[in-house]
Coordinates of C-alpha atoms (C1' of nucleotides) in Angstrom, one line a residue:
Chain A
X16 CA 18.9 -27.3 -11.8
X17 CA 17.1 -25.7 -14.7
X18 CA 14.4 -23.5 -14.2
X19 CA 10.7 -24.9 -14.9
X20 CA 8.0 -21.8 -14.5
X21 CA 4.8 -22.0 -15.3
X22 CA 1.5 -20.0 -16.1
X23 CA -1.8 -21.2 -14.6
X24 CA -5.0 -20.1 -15.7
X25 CA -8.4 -20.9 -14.6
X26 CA -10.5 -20.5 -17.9
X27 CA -12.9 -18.3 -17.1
X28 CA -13.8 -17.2 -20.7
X29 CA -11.5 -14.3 -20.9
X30 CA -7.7 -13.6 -20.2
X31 CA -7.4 -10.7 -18.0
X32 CA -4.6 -8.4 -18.4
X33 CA -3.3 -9.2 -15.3
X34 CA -3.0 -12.5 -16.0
X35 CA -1.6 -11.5 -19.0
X36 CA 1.4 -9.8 -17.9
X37 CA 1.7 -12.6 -15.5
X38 CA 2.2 -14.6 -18.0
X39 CA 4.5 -12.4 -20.0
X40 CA 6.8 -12.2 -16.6
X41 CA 7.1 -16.2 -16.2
X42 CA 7.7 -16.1 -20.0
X43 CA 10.0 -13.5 -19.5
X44 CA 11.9 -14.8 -17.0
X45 CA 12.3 -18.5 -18.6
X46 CA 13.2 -16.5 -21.7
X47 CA 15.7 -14.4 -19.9
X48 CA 17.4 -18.2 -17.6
X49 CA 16.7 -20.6 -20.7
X50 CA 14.5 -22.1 -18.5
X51 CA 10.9 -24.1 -19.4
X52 CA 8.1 -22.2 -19.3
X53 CA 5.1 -24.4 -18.8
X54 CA 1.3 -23.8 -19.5
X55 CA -1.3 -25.6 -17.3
X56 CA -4.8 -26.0 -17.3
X57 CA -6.4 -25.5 -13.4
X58 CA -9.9 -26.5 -14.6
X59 CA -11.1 -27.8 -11.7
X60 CA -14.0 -26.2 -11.9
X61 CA -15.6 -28.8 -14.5
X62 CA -18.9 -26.9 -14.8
X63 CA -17.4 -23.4 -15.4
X64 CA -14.7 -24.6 -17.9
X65 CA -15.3 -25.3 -22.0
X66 CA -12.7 -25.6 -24.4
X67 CA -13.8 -22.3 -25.7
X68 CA -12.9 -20.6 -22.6
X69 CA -9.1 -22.2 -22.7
X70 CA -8.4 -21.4 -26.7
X71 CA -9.3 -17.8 -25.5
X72 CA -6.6 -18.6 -23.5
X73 CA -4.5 -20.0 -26.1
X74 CA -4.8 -17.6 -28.3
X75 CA -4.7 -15.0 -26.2
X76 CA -1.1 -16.0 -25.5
X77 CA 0.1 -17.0 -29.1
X78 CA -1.5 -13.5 -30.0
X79 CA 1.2 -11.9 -27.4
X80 CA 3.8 -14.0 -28.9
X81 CA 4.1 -15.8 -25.7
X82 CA 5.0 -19.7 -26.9
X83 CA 4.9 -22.5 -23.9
X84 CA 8.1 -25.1 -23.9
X85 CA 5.1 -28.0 -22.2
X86 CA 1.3 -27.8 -22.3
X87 CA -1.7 -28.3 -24.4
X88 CA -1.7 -27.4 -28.3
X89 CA -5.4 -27.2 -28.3
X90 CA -8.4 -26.6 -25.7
X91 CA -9.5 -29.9 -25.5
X92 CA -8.5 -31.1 -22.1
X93 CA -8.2 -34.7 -23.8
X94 CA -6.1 -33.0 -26.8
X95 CA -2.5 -33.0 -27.7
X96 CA 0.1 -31.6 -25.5
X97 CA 3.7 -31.5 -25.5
X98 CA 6.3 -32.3 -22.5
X99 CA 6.3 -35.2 -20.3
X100 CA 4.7 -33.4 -17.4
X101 CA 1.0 -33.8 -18.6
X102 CA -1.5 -33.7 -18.3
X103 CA -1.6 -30.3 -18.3
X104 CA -5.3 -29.8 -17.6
X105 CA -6.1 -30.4 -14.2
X106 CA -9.2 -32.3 -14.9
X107 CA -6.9 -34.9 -16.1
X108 CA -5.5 -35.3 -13.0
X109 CA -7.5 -36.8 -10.6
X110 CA -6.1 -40.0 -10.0
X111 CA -2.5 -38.2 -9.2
X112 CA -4.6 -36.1 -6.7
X113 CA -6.3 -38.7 -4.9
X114 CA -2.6 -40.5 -4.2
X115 CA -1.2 -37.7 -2.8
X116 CA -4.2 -36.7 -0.6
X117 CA -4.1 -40.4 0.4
X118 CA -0.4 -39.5 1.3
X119 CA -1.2 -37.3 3.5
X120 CA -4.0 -38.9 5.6
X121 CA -1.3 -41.7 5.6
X122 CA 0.7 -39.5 7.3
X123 CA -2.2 -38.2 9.7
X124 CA -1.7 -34.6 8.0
X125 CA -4.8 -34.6 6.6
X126 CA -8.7 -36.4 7.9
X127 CA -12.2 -36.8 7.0
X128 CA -14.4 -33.9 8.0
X129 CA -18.4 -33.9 7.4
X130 CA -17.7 -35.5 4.2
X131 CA -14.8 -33.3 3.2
X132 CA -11.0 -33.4 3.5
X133 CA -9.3 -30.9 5.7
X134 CA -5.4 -30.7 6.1
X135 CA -3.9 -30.1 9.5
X136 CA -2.1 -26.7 9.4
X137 CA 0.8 -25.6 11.2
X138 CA -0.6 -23.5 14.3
X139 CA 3.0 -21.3 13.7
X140 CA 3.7 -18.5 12.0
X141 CA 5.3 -19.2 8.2
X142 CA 7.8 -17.4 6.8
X143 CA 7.6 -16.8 3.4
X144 CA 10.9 -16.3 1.3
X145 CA 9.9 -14.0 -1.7
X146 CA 12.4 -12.9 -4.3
X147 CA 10.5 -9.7 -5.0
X148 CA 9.2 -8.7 -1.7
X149 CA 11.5 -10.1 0.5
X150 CA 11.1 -12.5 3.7
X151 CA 7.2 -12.2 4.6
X152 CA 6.1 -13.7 7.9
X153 CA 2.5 -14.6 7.8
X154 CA 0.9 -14.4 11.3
X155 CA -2.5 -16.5 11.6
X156 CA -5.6 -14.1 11.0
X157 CA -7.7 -14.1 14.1
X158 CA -10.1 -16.7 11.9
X159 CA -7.1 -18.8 11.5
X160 CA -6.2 -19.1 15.1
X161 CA -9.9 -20.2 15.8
X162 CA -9.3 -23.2 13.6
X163 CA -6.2 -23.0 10.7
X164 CA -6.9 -26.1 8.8
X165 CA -8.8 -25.6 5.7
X166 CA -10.4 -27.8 2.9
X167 CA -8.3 -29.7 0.1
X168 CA -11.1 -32.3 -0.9
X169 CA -14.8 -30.8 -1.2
X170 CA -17.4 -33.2 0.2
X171 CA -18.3 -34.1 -3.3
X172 CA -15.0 -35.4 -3.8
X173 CA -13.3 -32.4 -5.8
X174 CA -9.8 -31.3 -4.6
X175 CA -9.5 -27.7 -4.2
X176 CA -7.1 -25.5 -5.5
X177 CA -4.4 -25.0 -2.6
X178 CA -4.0 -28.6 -3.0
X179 CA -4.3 -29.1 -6.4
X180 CA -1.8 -26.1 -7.4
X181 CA 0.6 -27.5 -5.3
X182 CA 0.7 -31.2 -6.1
X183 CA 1.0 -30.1 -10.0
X184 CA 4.0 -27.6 -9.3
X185 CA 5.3 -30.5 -7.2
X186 CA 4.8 -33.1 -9.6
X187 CA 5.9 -30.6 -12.8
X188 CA 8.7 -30.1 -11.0
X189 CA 8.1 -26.2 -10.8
X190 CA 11.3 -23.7 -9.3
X191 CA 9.8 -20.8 -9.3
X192 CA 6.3 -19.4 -9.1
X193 CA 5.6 -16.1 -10.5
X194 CA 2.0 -15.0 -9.3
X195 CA -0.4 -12.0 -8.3
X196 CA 0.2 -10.9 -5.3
X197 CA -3.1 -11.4 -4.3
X198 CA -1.5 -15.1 -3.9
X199 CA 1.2 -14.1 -1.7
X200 CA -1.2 -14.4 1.7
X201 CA -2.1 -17.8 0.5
X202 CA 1.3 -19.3 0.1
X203 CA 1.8 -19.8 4.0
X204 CA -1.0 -22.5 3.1
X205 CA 1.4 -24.0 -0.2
X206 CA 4.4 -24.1 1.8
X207 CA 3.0 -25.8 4.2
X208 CA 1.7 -28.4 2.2
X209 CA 5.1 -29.0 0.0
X210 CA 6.5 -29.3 3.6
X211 CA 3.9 -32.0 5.0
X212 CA 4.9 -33.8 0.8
X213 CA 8.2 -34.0 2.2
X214 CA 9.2 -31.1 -0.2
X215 CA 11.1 -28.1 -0.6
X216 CA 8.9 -25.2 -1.6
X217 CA 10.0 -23.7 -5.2
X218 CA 10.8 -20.5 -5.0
X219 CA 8.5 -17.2 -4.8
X220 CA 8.1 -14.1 -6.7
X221 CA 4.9 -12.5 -6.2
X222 CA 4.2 -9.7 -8.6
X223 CA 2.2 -6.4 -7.9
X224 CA -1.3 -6.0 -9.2
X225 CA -2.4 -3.9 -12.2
X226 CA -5.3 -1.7 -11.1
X227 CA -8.2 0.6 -13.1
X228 CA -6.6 4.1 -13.7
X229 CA -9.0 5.4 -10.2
X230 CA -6.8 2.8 -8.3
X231 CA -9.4 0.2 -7.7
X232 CA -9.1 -3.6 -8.2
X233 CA -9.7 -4.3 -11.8
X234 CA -12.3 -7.1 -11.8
X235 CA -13.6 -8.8 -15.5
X236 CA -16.3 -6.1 -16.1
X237 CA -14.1 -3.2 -16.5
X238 CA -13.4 -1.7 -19.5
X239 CA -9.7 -2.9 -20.2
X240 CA -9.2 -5.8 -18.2
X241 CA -9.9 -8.0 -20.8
X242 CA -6.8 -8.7 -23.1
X243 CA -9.2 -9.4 -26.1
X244 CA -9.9 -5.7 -25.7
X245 CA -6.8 -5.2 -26.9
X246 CA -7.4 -7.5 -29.7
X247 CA -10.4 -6.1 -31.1
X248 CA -9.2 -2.5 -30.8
X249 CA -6.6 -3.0 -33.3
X250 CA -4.0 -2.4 -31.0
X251 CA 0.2 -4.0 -31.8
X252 CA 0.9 -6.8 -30.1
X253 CA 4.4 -6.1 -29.4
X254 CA 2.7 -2.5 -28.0
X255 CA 0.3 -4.3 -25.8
X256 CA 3.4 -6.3 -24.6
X257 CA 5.7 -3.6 -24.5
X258 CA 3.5 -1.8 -22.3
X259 CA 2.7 -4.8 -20.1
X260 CA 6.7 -5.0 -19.3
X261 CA 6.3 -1.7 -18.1
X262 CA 4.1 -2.0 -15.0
X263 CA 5.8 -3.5 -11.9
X264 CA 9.1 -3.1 -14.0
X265 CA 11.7 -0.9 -15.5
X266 CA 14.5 -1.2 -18.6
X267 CA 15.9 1.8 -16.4
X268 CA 18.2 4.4 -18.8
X269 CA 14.7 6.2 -19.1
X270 CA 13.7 4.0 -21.7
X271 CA 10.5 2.9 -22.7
X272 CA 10.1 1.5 -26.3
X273 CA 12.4 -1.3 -25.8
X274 CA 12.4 -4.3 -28.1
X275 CA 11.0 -7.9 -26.1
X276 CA 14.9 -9.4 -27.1
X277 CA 16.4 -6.8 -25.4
X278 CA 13.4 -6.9 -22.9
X279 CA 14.5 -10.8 -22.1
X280 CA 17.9 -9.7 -22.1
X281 CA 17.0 -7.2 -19.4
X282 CA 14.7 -9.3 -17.1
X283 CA 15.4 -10.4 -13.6
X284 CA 13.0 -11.1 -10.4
X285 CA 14.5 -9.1 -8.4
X286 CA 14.4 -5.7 -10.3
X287 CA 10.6 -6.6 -10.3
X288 CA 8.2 -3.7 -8.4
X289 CA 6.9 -4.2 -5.1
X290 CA 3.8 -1.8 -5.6
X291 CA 1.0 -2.1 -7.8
X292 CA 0.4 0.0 -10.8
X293 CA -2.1 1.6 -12.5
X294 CA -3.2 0.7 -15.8
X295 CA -2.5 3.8 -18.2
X296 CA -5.1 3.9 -21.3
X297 CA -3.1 6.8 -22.8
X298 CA 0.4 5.7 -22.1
X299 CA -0.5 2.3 -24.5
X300 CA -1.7 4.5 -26.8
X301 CA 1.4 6.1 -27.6
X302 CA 3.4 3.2 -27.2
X303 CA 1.2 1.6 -29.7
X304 CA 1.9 5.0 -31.8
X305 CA 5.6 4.3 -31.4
X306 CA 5.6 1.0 -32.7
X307 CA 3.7 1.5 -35.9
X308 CA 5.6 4.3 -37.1
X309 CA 8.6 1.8 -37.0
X310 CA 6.2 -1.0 -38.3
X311 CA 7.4 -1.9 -42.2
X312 CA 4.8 -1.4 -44.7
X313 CA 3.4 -4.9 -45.3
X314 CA 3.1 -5.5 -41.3
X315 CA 1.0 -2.5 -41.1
X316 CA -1.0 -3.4 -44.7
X317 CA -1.5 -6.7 -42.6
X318 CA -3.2 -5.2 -39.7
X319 CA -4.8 -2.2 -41.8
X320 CA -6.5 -4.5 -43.7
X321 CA -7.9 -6.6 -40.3
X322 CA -8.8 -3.4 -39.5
X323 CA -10.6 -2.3 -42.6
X324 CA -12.3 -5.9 -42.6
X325 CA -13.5 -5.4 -39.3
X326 CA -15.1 -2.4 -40.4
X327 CA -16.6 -4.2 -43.4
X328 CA -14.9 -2.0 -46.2
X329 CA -14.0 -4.3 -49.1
X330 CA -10.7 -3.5 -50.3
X331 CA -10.5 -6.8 -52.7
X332 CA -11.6 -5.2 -55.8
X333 CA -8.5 -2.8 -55.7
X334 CA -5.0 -3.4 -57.2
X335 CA -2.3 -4.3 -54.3
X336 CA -0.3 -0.8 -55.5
X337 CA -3.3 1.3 -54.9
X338 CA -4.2 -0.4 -51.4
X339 CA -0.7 -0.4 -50.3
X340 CA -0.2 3.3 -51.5
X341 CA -3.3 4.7 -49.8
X342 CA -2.7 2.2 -46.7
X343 CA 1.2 4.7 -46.6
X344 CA -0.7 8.2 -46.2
X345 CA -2.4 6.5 -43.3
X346 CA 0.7 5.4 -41.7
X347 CA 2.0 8.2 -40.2
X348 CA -1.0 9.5 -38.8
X349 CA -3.2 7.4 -36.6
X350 CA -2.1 5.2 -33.3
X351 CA -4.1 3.1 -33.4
X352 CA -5.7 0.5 -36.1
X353 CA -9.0 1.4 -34.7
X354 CA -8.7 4.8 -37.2
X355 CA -7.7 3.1 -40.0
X356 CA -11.2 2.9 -41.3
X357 CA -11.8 6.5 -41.1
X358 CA -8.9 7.6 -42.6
X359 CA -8.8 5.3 -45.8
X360 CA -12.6 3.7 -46.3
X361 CA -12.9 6.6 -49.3
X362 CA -10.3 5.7 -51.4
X363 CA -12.5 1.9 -51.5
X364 CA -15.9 3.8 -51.4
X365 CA -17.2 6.4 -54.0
X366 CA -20.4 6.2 -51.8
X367 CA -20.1 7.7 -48.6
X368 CA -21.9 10.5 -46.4
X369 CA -20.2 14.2 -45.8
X370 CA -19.7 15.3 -42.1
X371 CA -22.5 17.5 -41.3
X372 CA -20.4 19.8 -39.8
X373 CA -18.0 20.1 -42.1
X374 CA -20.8 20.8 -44.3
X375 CA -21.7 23.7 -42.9
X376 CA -18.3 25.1 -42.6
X377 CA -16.9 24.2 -45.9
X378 CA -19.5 23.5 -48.6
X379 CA -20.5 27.4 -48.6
X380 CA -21.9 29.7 -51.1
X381 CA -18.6 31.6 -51.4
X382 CA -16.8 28.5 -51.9
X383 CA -18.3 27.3 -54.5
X384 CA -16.4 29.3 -57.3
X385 CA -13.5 28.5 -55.5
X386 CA -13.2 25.1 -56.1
X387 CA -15.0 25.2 -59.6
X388 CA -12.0 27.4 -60.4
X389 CA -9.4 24.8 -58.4
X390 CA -11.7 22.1 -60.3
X391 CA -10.5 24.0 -63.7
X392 CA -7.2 23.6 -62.8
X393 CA -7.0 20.2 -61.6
X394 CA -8.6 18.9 -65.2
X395 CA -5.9 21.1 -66.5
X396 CA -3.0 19.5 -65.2
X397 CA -0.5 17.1 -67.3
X398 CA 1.0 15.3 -64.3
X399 CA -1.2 14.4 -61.6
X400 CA 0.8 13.8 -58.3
X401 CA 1.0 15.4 -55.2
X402 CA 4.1 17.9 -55.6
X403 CA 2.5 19.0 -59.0
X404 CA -1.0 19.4 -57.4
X405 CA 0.4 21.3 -54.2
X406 CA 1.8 23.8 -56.9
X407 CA -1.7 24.2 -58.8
X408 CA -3.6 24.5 -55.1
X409 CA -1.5 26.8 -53.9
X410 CA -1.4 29.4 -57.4
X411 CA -5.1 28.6 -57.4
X412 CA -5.7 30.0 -54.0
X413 CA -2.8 32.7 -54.9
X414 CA -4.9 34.0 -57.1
X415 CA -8.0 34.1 -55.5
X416 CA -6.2 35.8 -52.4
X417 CA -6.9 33.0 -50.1
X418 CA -5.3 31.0 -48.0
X419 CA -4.5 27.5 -49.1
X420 CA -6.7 26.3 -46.1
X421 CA -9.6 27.8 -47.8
X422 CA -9.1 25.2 -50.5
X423 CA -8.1 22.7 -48.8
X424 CA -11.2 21.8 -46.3
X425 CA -13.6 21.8 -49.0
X426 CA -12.0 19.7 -51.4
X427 CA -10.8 17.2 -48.8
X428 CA -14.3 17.3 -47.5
X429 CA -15.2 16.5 -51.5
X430 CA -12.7 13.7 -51.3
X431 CA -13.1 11.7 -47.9
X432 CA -16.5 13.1 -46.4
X433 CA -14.3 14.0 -43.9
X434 CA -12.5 16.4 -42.5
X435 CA -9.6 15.0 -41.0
X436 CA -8.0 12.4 -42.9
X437 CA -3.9 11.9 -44.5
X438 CA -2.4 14.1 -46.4
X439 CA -4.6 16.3 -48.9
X440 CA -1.8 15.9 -51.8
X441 CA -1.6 12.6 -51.4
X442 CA -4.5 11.0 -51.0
X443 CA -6.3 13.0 -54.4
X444 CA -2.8 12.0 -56.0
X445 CA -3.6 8.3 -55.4
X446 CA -7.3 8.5 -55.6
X447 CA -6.5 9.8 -59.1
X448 CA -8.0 12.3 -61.8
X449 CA -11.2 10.9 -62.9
X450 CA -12.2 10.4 -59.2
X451 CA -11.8 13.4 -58.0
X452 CA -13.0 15.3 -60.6
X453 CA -16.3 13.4 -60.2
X454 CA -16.1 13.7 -56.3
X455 CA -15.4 17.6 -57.0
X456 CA -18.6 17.5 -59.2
X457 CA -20.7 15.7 -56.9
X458 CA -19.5 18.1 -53.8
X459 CA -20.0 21.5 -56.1
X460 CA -23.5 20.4 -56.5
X461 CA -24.5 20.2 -53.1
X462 CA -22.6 24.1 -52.5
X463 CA -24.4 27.3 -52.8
Chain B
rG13 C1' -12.4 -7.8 12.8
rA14 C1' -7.4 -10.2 12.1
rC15 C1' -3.2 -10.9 9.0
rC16 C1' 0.0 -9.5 4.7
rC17 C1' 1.9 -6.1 1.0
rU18 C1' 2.7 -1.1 -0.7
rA19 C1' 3.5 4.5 -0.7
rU20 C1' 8.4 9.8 -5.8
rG21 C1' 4.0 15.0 -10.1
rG22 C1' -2.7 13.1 -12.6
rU23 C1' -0.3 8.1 -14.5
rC24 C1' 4.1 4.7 -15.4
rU25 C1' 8.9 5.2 -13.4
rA26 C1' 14.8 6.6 -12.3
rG27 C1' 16.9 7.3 -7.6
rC28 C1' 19.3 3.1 -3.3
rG29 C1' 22.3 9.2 3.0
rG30 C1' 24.5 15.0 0.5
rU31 C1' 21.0 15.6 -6.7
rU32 C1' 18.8 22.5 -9.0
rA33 C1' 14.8 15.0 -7.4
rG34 C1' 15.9 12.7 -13.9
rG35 C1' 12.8 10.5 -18.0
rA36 C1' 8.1 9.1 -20.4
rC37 C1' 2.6 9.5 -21.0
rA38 C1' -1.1 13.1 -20.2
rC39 C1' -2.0 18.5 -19.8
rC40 C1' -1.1 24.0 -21.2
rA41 C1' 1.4 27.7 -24.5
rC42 C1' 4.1 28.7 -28.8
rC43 C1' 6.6 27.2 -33.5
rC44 C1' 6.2 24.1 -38.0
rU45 C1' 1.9 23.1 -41.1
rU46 C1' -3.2 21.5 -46.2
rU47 C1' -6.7 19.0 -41.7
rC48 C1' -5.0 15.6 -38.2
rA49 C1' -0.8 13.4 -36.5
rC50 C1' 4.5 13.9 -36.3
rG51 C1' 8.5 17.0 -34.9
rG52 C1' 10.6 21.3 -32.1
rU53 C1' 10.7 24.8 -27.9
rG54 C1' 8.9 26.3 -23.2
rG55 C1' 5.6 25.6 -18.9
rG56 C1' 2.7 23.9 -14.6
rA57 C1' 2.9 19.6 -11.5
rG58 C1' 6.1 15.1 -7.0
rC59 C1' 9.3 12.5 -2.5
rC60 C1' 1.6 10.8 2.2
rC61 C1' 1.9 12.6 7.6
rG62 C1' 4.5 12.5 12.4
rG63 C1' 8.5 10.9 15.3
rG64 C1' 13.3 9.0 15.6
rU65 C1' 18.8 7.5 13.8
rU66 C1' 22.5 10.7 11.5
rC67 C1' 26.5 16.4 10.7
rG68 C1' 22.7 15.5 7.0
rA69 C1' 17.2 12.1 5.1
rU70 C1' 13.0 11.1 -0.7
rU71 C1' 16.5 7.2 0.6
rC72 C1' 17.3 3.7 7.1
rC73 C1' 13.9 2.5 11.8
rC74 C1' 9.0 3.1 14.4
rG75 C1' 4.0 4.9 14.4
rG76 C1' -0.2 6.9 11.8
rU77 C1' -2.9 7.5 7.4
rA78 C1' -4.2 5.9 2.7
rG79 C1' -4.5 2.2 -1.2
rG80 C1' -4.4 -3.0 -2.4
rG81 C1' -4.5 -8.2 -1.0
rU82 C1' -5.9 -12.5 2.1
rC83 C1' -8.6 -15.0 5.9
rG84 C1' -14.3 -20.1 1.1
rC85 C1' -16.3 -27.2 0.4
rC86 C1' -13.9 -19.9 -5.9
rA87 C1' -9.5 -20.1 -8.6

RNA sequence: GACCCUAUGGUCUAGCGGUUAGGACACCACCCUUUCACGGUGGGAGCCCGGGUUCGAUUCCCGGUAGGGUCGCCA
């Protein structure tokens, strides 16, 4: 039989990351079996759930590069889908709901109860077989011995989710379900419910949690647990995703930048953590470092220039050499498209405000002569590229008896406003003559 | 309160009875250097605690502690 998995999001408005790497790992693992991975809509909540909140889903997942064999190709709960599973939004649904919950009273496994549904629980204990944690007996909770049935219809006639989640994986034909572990309690409840069906249960793998760096829960208002943080920061996909695979697993080798083909290659339940993991700001930073140093150039022109849009700095004006050349001294040197802006918005602004305390260290009386003379020499030179400009920096400040770093903060302070930015060659290479000379201008006017 | 899961440096992890406990991120120092970043070298830092089992436990068992999860007419 071929394995059917499936991710099941409530939408909520945003994806958390843990429901992101969920969703990576049942993607992963179809990927990895050539099984189906299958998206599916729990809006059961009717009054919670728009289509906005599910194409944050959507995209969420195409944005990771995570692409679902059945589901819905749009938000609209009425929209298009693909597979012969549907509907995949729960809200769809209801009349396959109300047949099996009429199965079960049929059976006497389930009654009326003040206007609600309750199903009758097994009083035993359940065992539950879990690829990644292993055989789990679940005891009844003191609560549960007091009364173990619970809910599946609410009084005003909505099915709940226990029941709902496991008619769907019943009815999709589901094998295995990959979940938080924060499920794996609650699956004593599922099994049960497959078994009163007449079922077999599919089969479990219940992943650890991701957690805030302190080690507490990551709920929706902390900083990070939204994947759209991710988005918005500039951040690689494939880093995000890279980093994602992980937590709760390991390529082993010592490896840790390791391509999502040879990830899927790699994958298996069982190799999957037991404990939960901490979610490592710094560590994604670095992978996300990794990954655009081996990025090729129009990739990263292609999420510079999100970047750069995001920051509202027109680059349309300029010609595609001069963007992609200036985009190249950036390359190297930031981790994250977050910097882009401040390390290239001056070769698209001749307007732009000098760091105040650069200011004060660099645009000083006693450099002043400095630069007019390094000025001198720059308006003197036939060729104007960065080998060729190194050379005249470097007699300049010869001659003066300085060292080159005496030249260099003021003029690149002239140049960017900044003082920290790509290459100093480079950049006034590419930024050309007539600029910088006027930049030089502008900057020995404000010295002394 | 009951039930369930988990436990290797600050973090992510390798390890699966005998290892100088390995790697990565982060951190510190130095080198390289036009800033930053990269790169290079070196460094500090770990098997939660207590009992067993065993010739020998980070590794297996039990207990404790700690963290996380669940016990809803939320999903």
């Amino acid at each position: 039989m071929s394995v059917r998995v499936r991710f099941a999001p409530s939408p909520t408005g945003y994806l958390h990351i843990g429901g992101a790497r969920t969703a990576l790992f049942n993607w992963l693992y179809a990927r990895h079996v050539g099984g189906t991975f299958i998206l599916r809509v729990e809006d059961t909540d009717a009054a919670r759930n728009t289509q906005e909140a599910v194409d944050v889903i959507l995209s969420g997942l195409r944005w990771m590069g995570l692409d679902w064999d059945e589901g819905p190709q749009t938000g609209a709960a009425d929209g298009p889908s693909k597979g012969d599973r549907g509907p995949y939004f729960q809200s769809q649904r209801g009349e396959i709901y109300k047949r099996r919950v009429q199965e079960l009273k049929d059976k006497g496994l389930a009654y009326d109860h003040e206007g609600a549904v309750k199903f009758r629980m097994q009083r035993e204990p359940v065992t539950i077989p879990d690829l990644v944690v292993g055989d789990v007996v679940r005891e009844l909770t003191d609560r549960e011995k007091f009364d173990p049935d619970f809910v599946i219809v609410r009084s005003d006639g909505q099915p709940v989710f226990h029941l709902v989640n496991v008619i769907d994986d019943l009815e999709m034909a589901i094998t295995h379900v990959i979940r938080g572990e924060d499920h794996l309690s609650n699956t004593a409840k599922h099994i049960a419910l497959f078994k009163a069906f007449g079922v077999a249960p599919p089969q479990y793998a219940h992943i650890p949690l991701i957690l805030n760096k302190d080690g507490s829960k990551m709920s929706k208002r902390d900083t990070g647990a939204s994947l759209s943080g991710y988005v918005e920061d500039g951040y690689a996909p494939e880093a995000v995703v890279n980093y994602l695979c992980l937590l709760g697993w390991s390529p082993k080798g010592n490896r840790e930048v390791v391509p999502i083909k040879e990830v899927v290659e790699l994958f298996d339940l069982p190799h999957i953590l037991r404990h939960n993991a901490r979610f490592d700001l710094a560590k994604l930073h670095w992978i996300n470092g990794e990954y655009i140093k081996q990025m090729d150039a129009s990739r990263f022109g292609q999420l510079a220039q999100e970047a750069l849009g995001k920051a509202g700095v027109v680059t349309a004006g300029f010609a595609p050499d001069y963007v992609a050349a200036a985009f190249a001294t950036a390359k190297e040197k930031i981790k994250q498209f977050r910097e882009i802006p401040s390390f290239t918005d001056f070769y698209f602004k001749d307007e732009f405000a000098y760091d105040a305390e650069a200011v004060a260290k660099s645009f000083t009386a006693e450099n002043k002569p400095r630069v007019e003379k390094l000025r001198g020499a720059f308006a003197a030179l036939t060729t104007f590229d960065a080998a060729t400009l190194e050379q005249a920096l470097k007699a300049v400040s010869a001659e003066l008896g300085v060292k080159a770093g005496a030249l260099v903060a003021p003029v690149r302070l002239a140049c960017t406003g900044r003082a920290v930015g790509p290459s100093l060659y480079h950049l006034v290479e590419i930024l050309g003559r007539e600029r910088v000379l006027k930049r030089l201008d502008a900057a020995l006017a404000k010295m002394g």
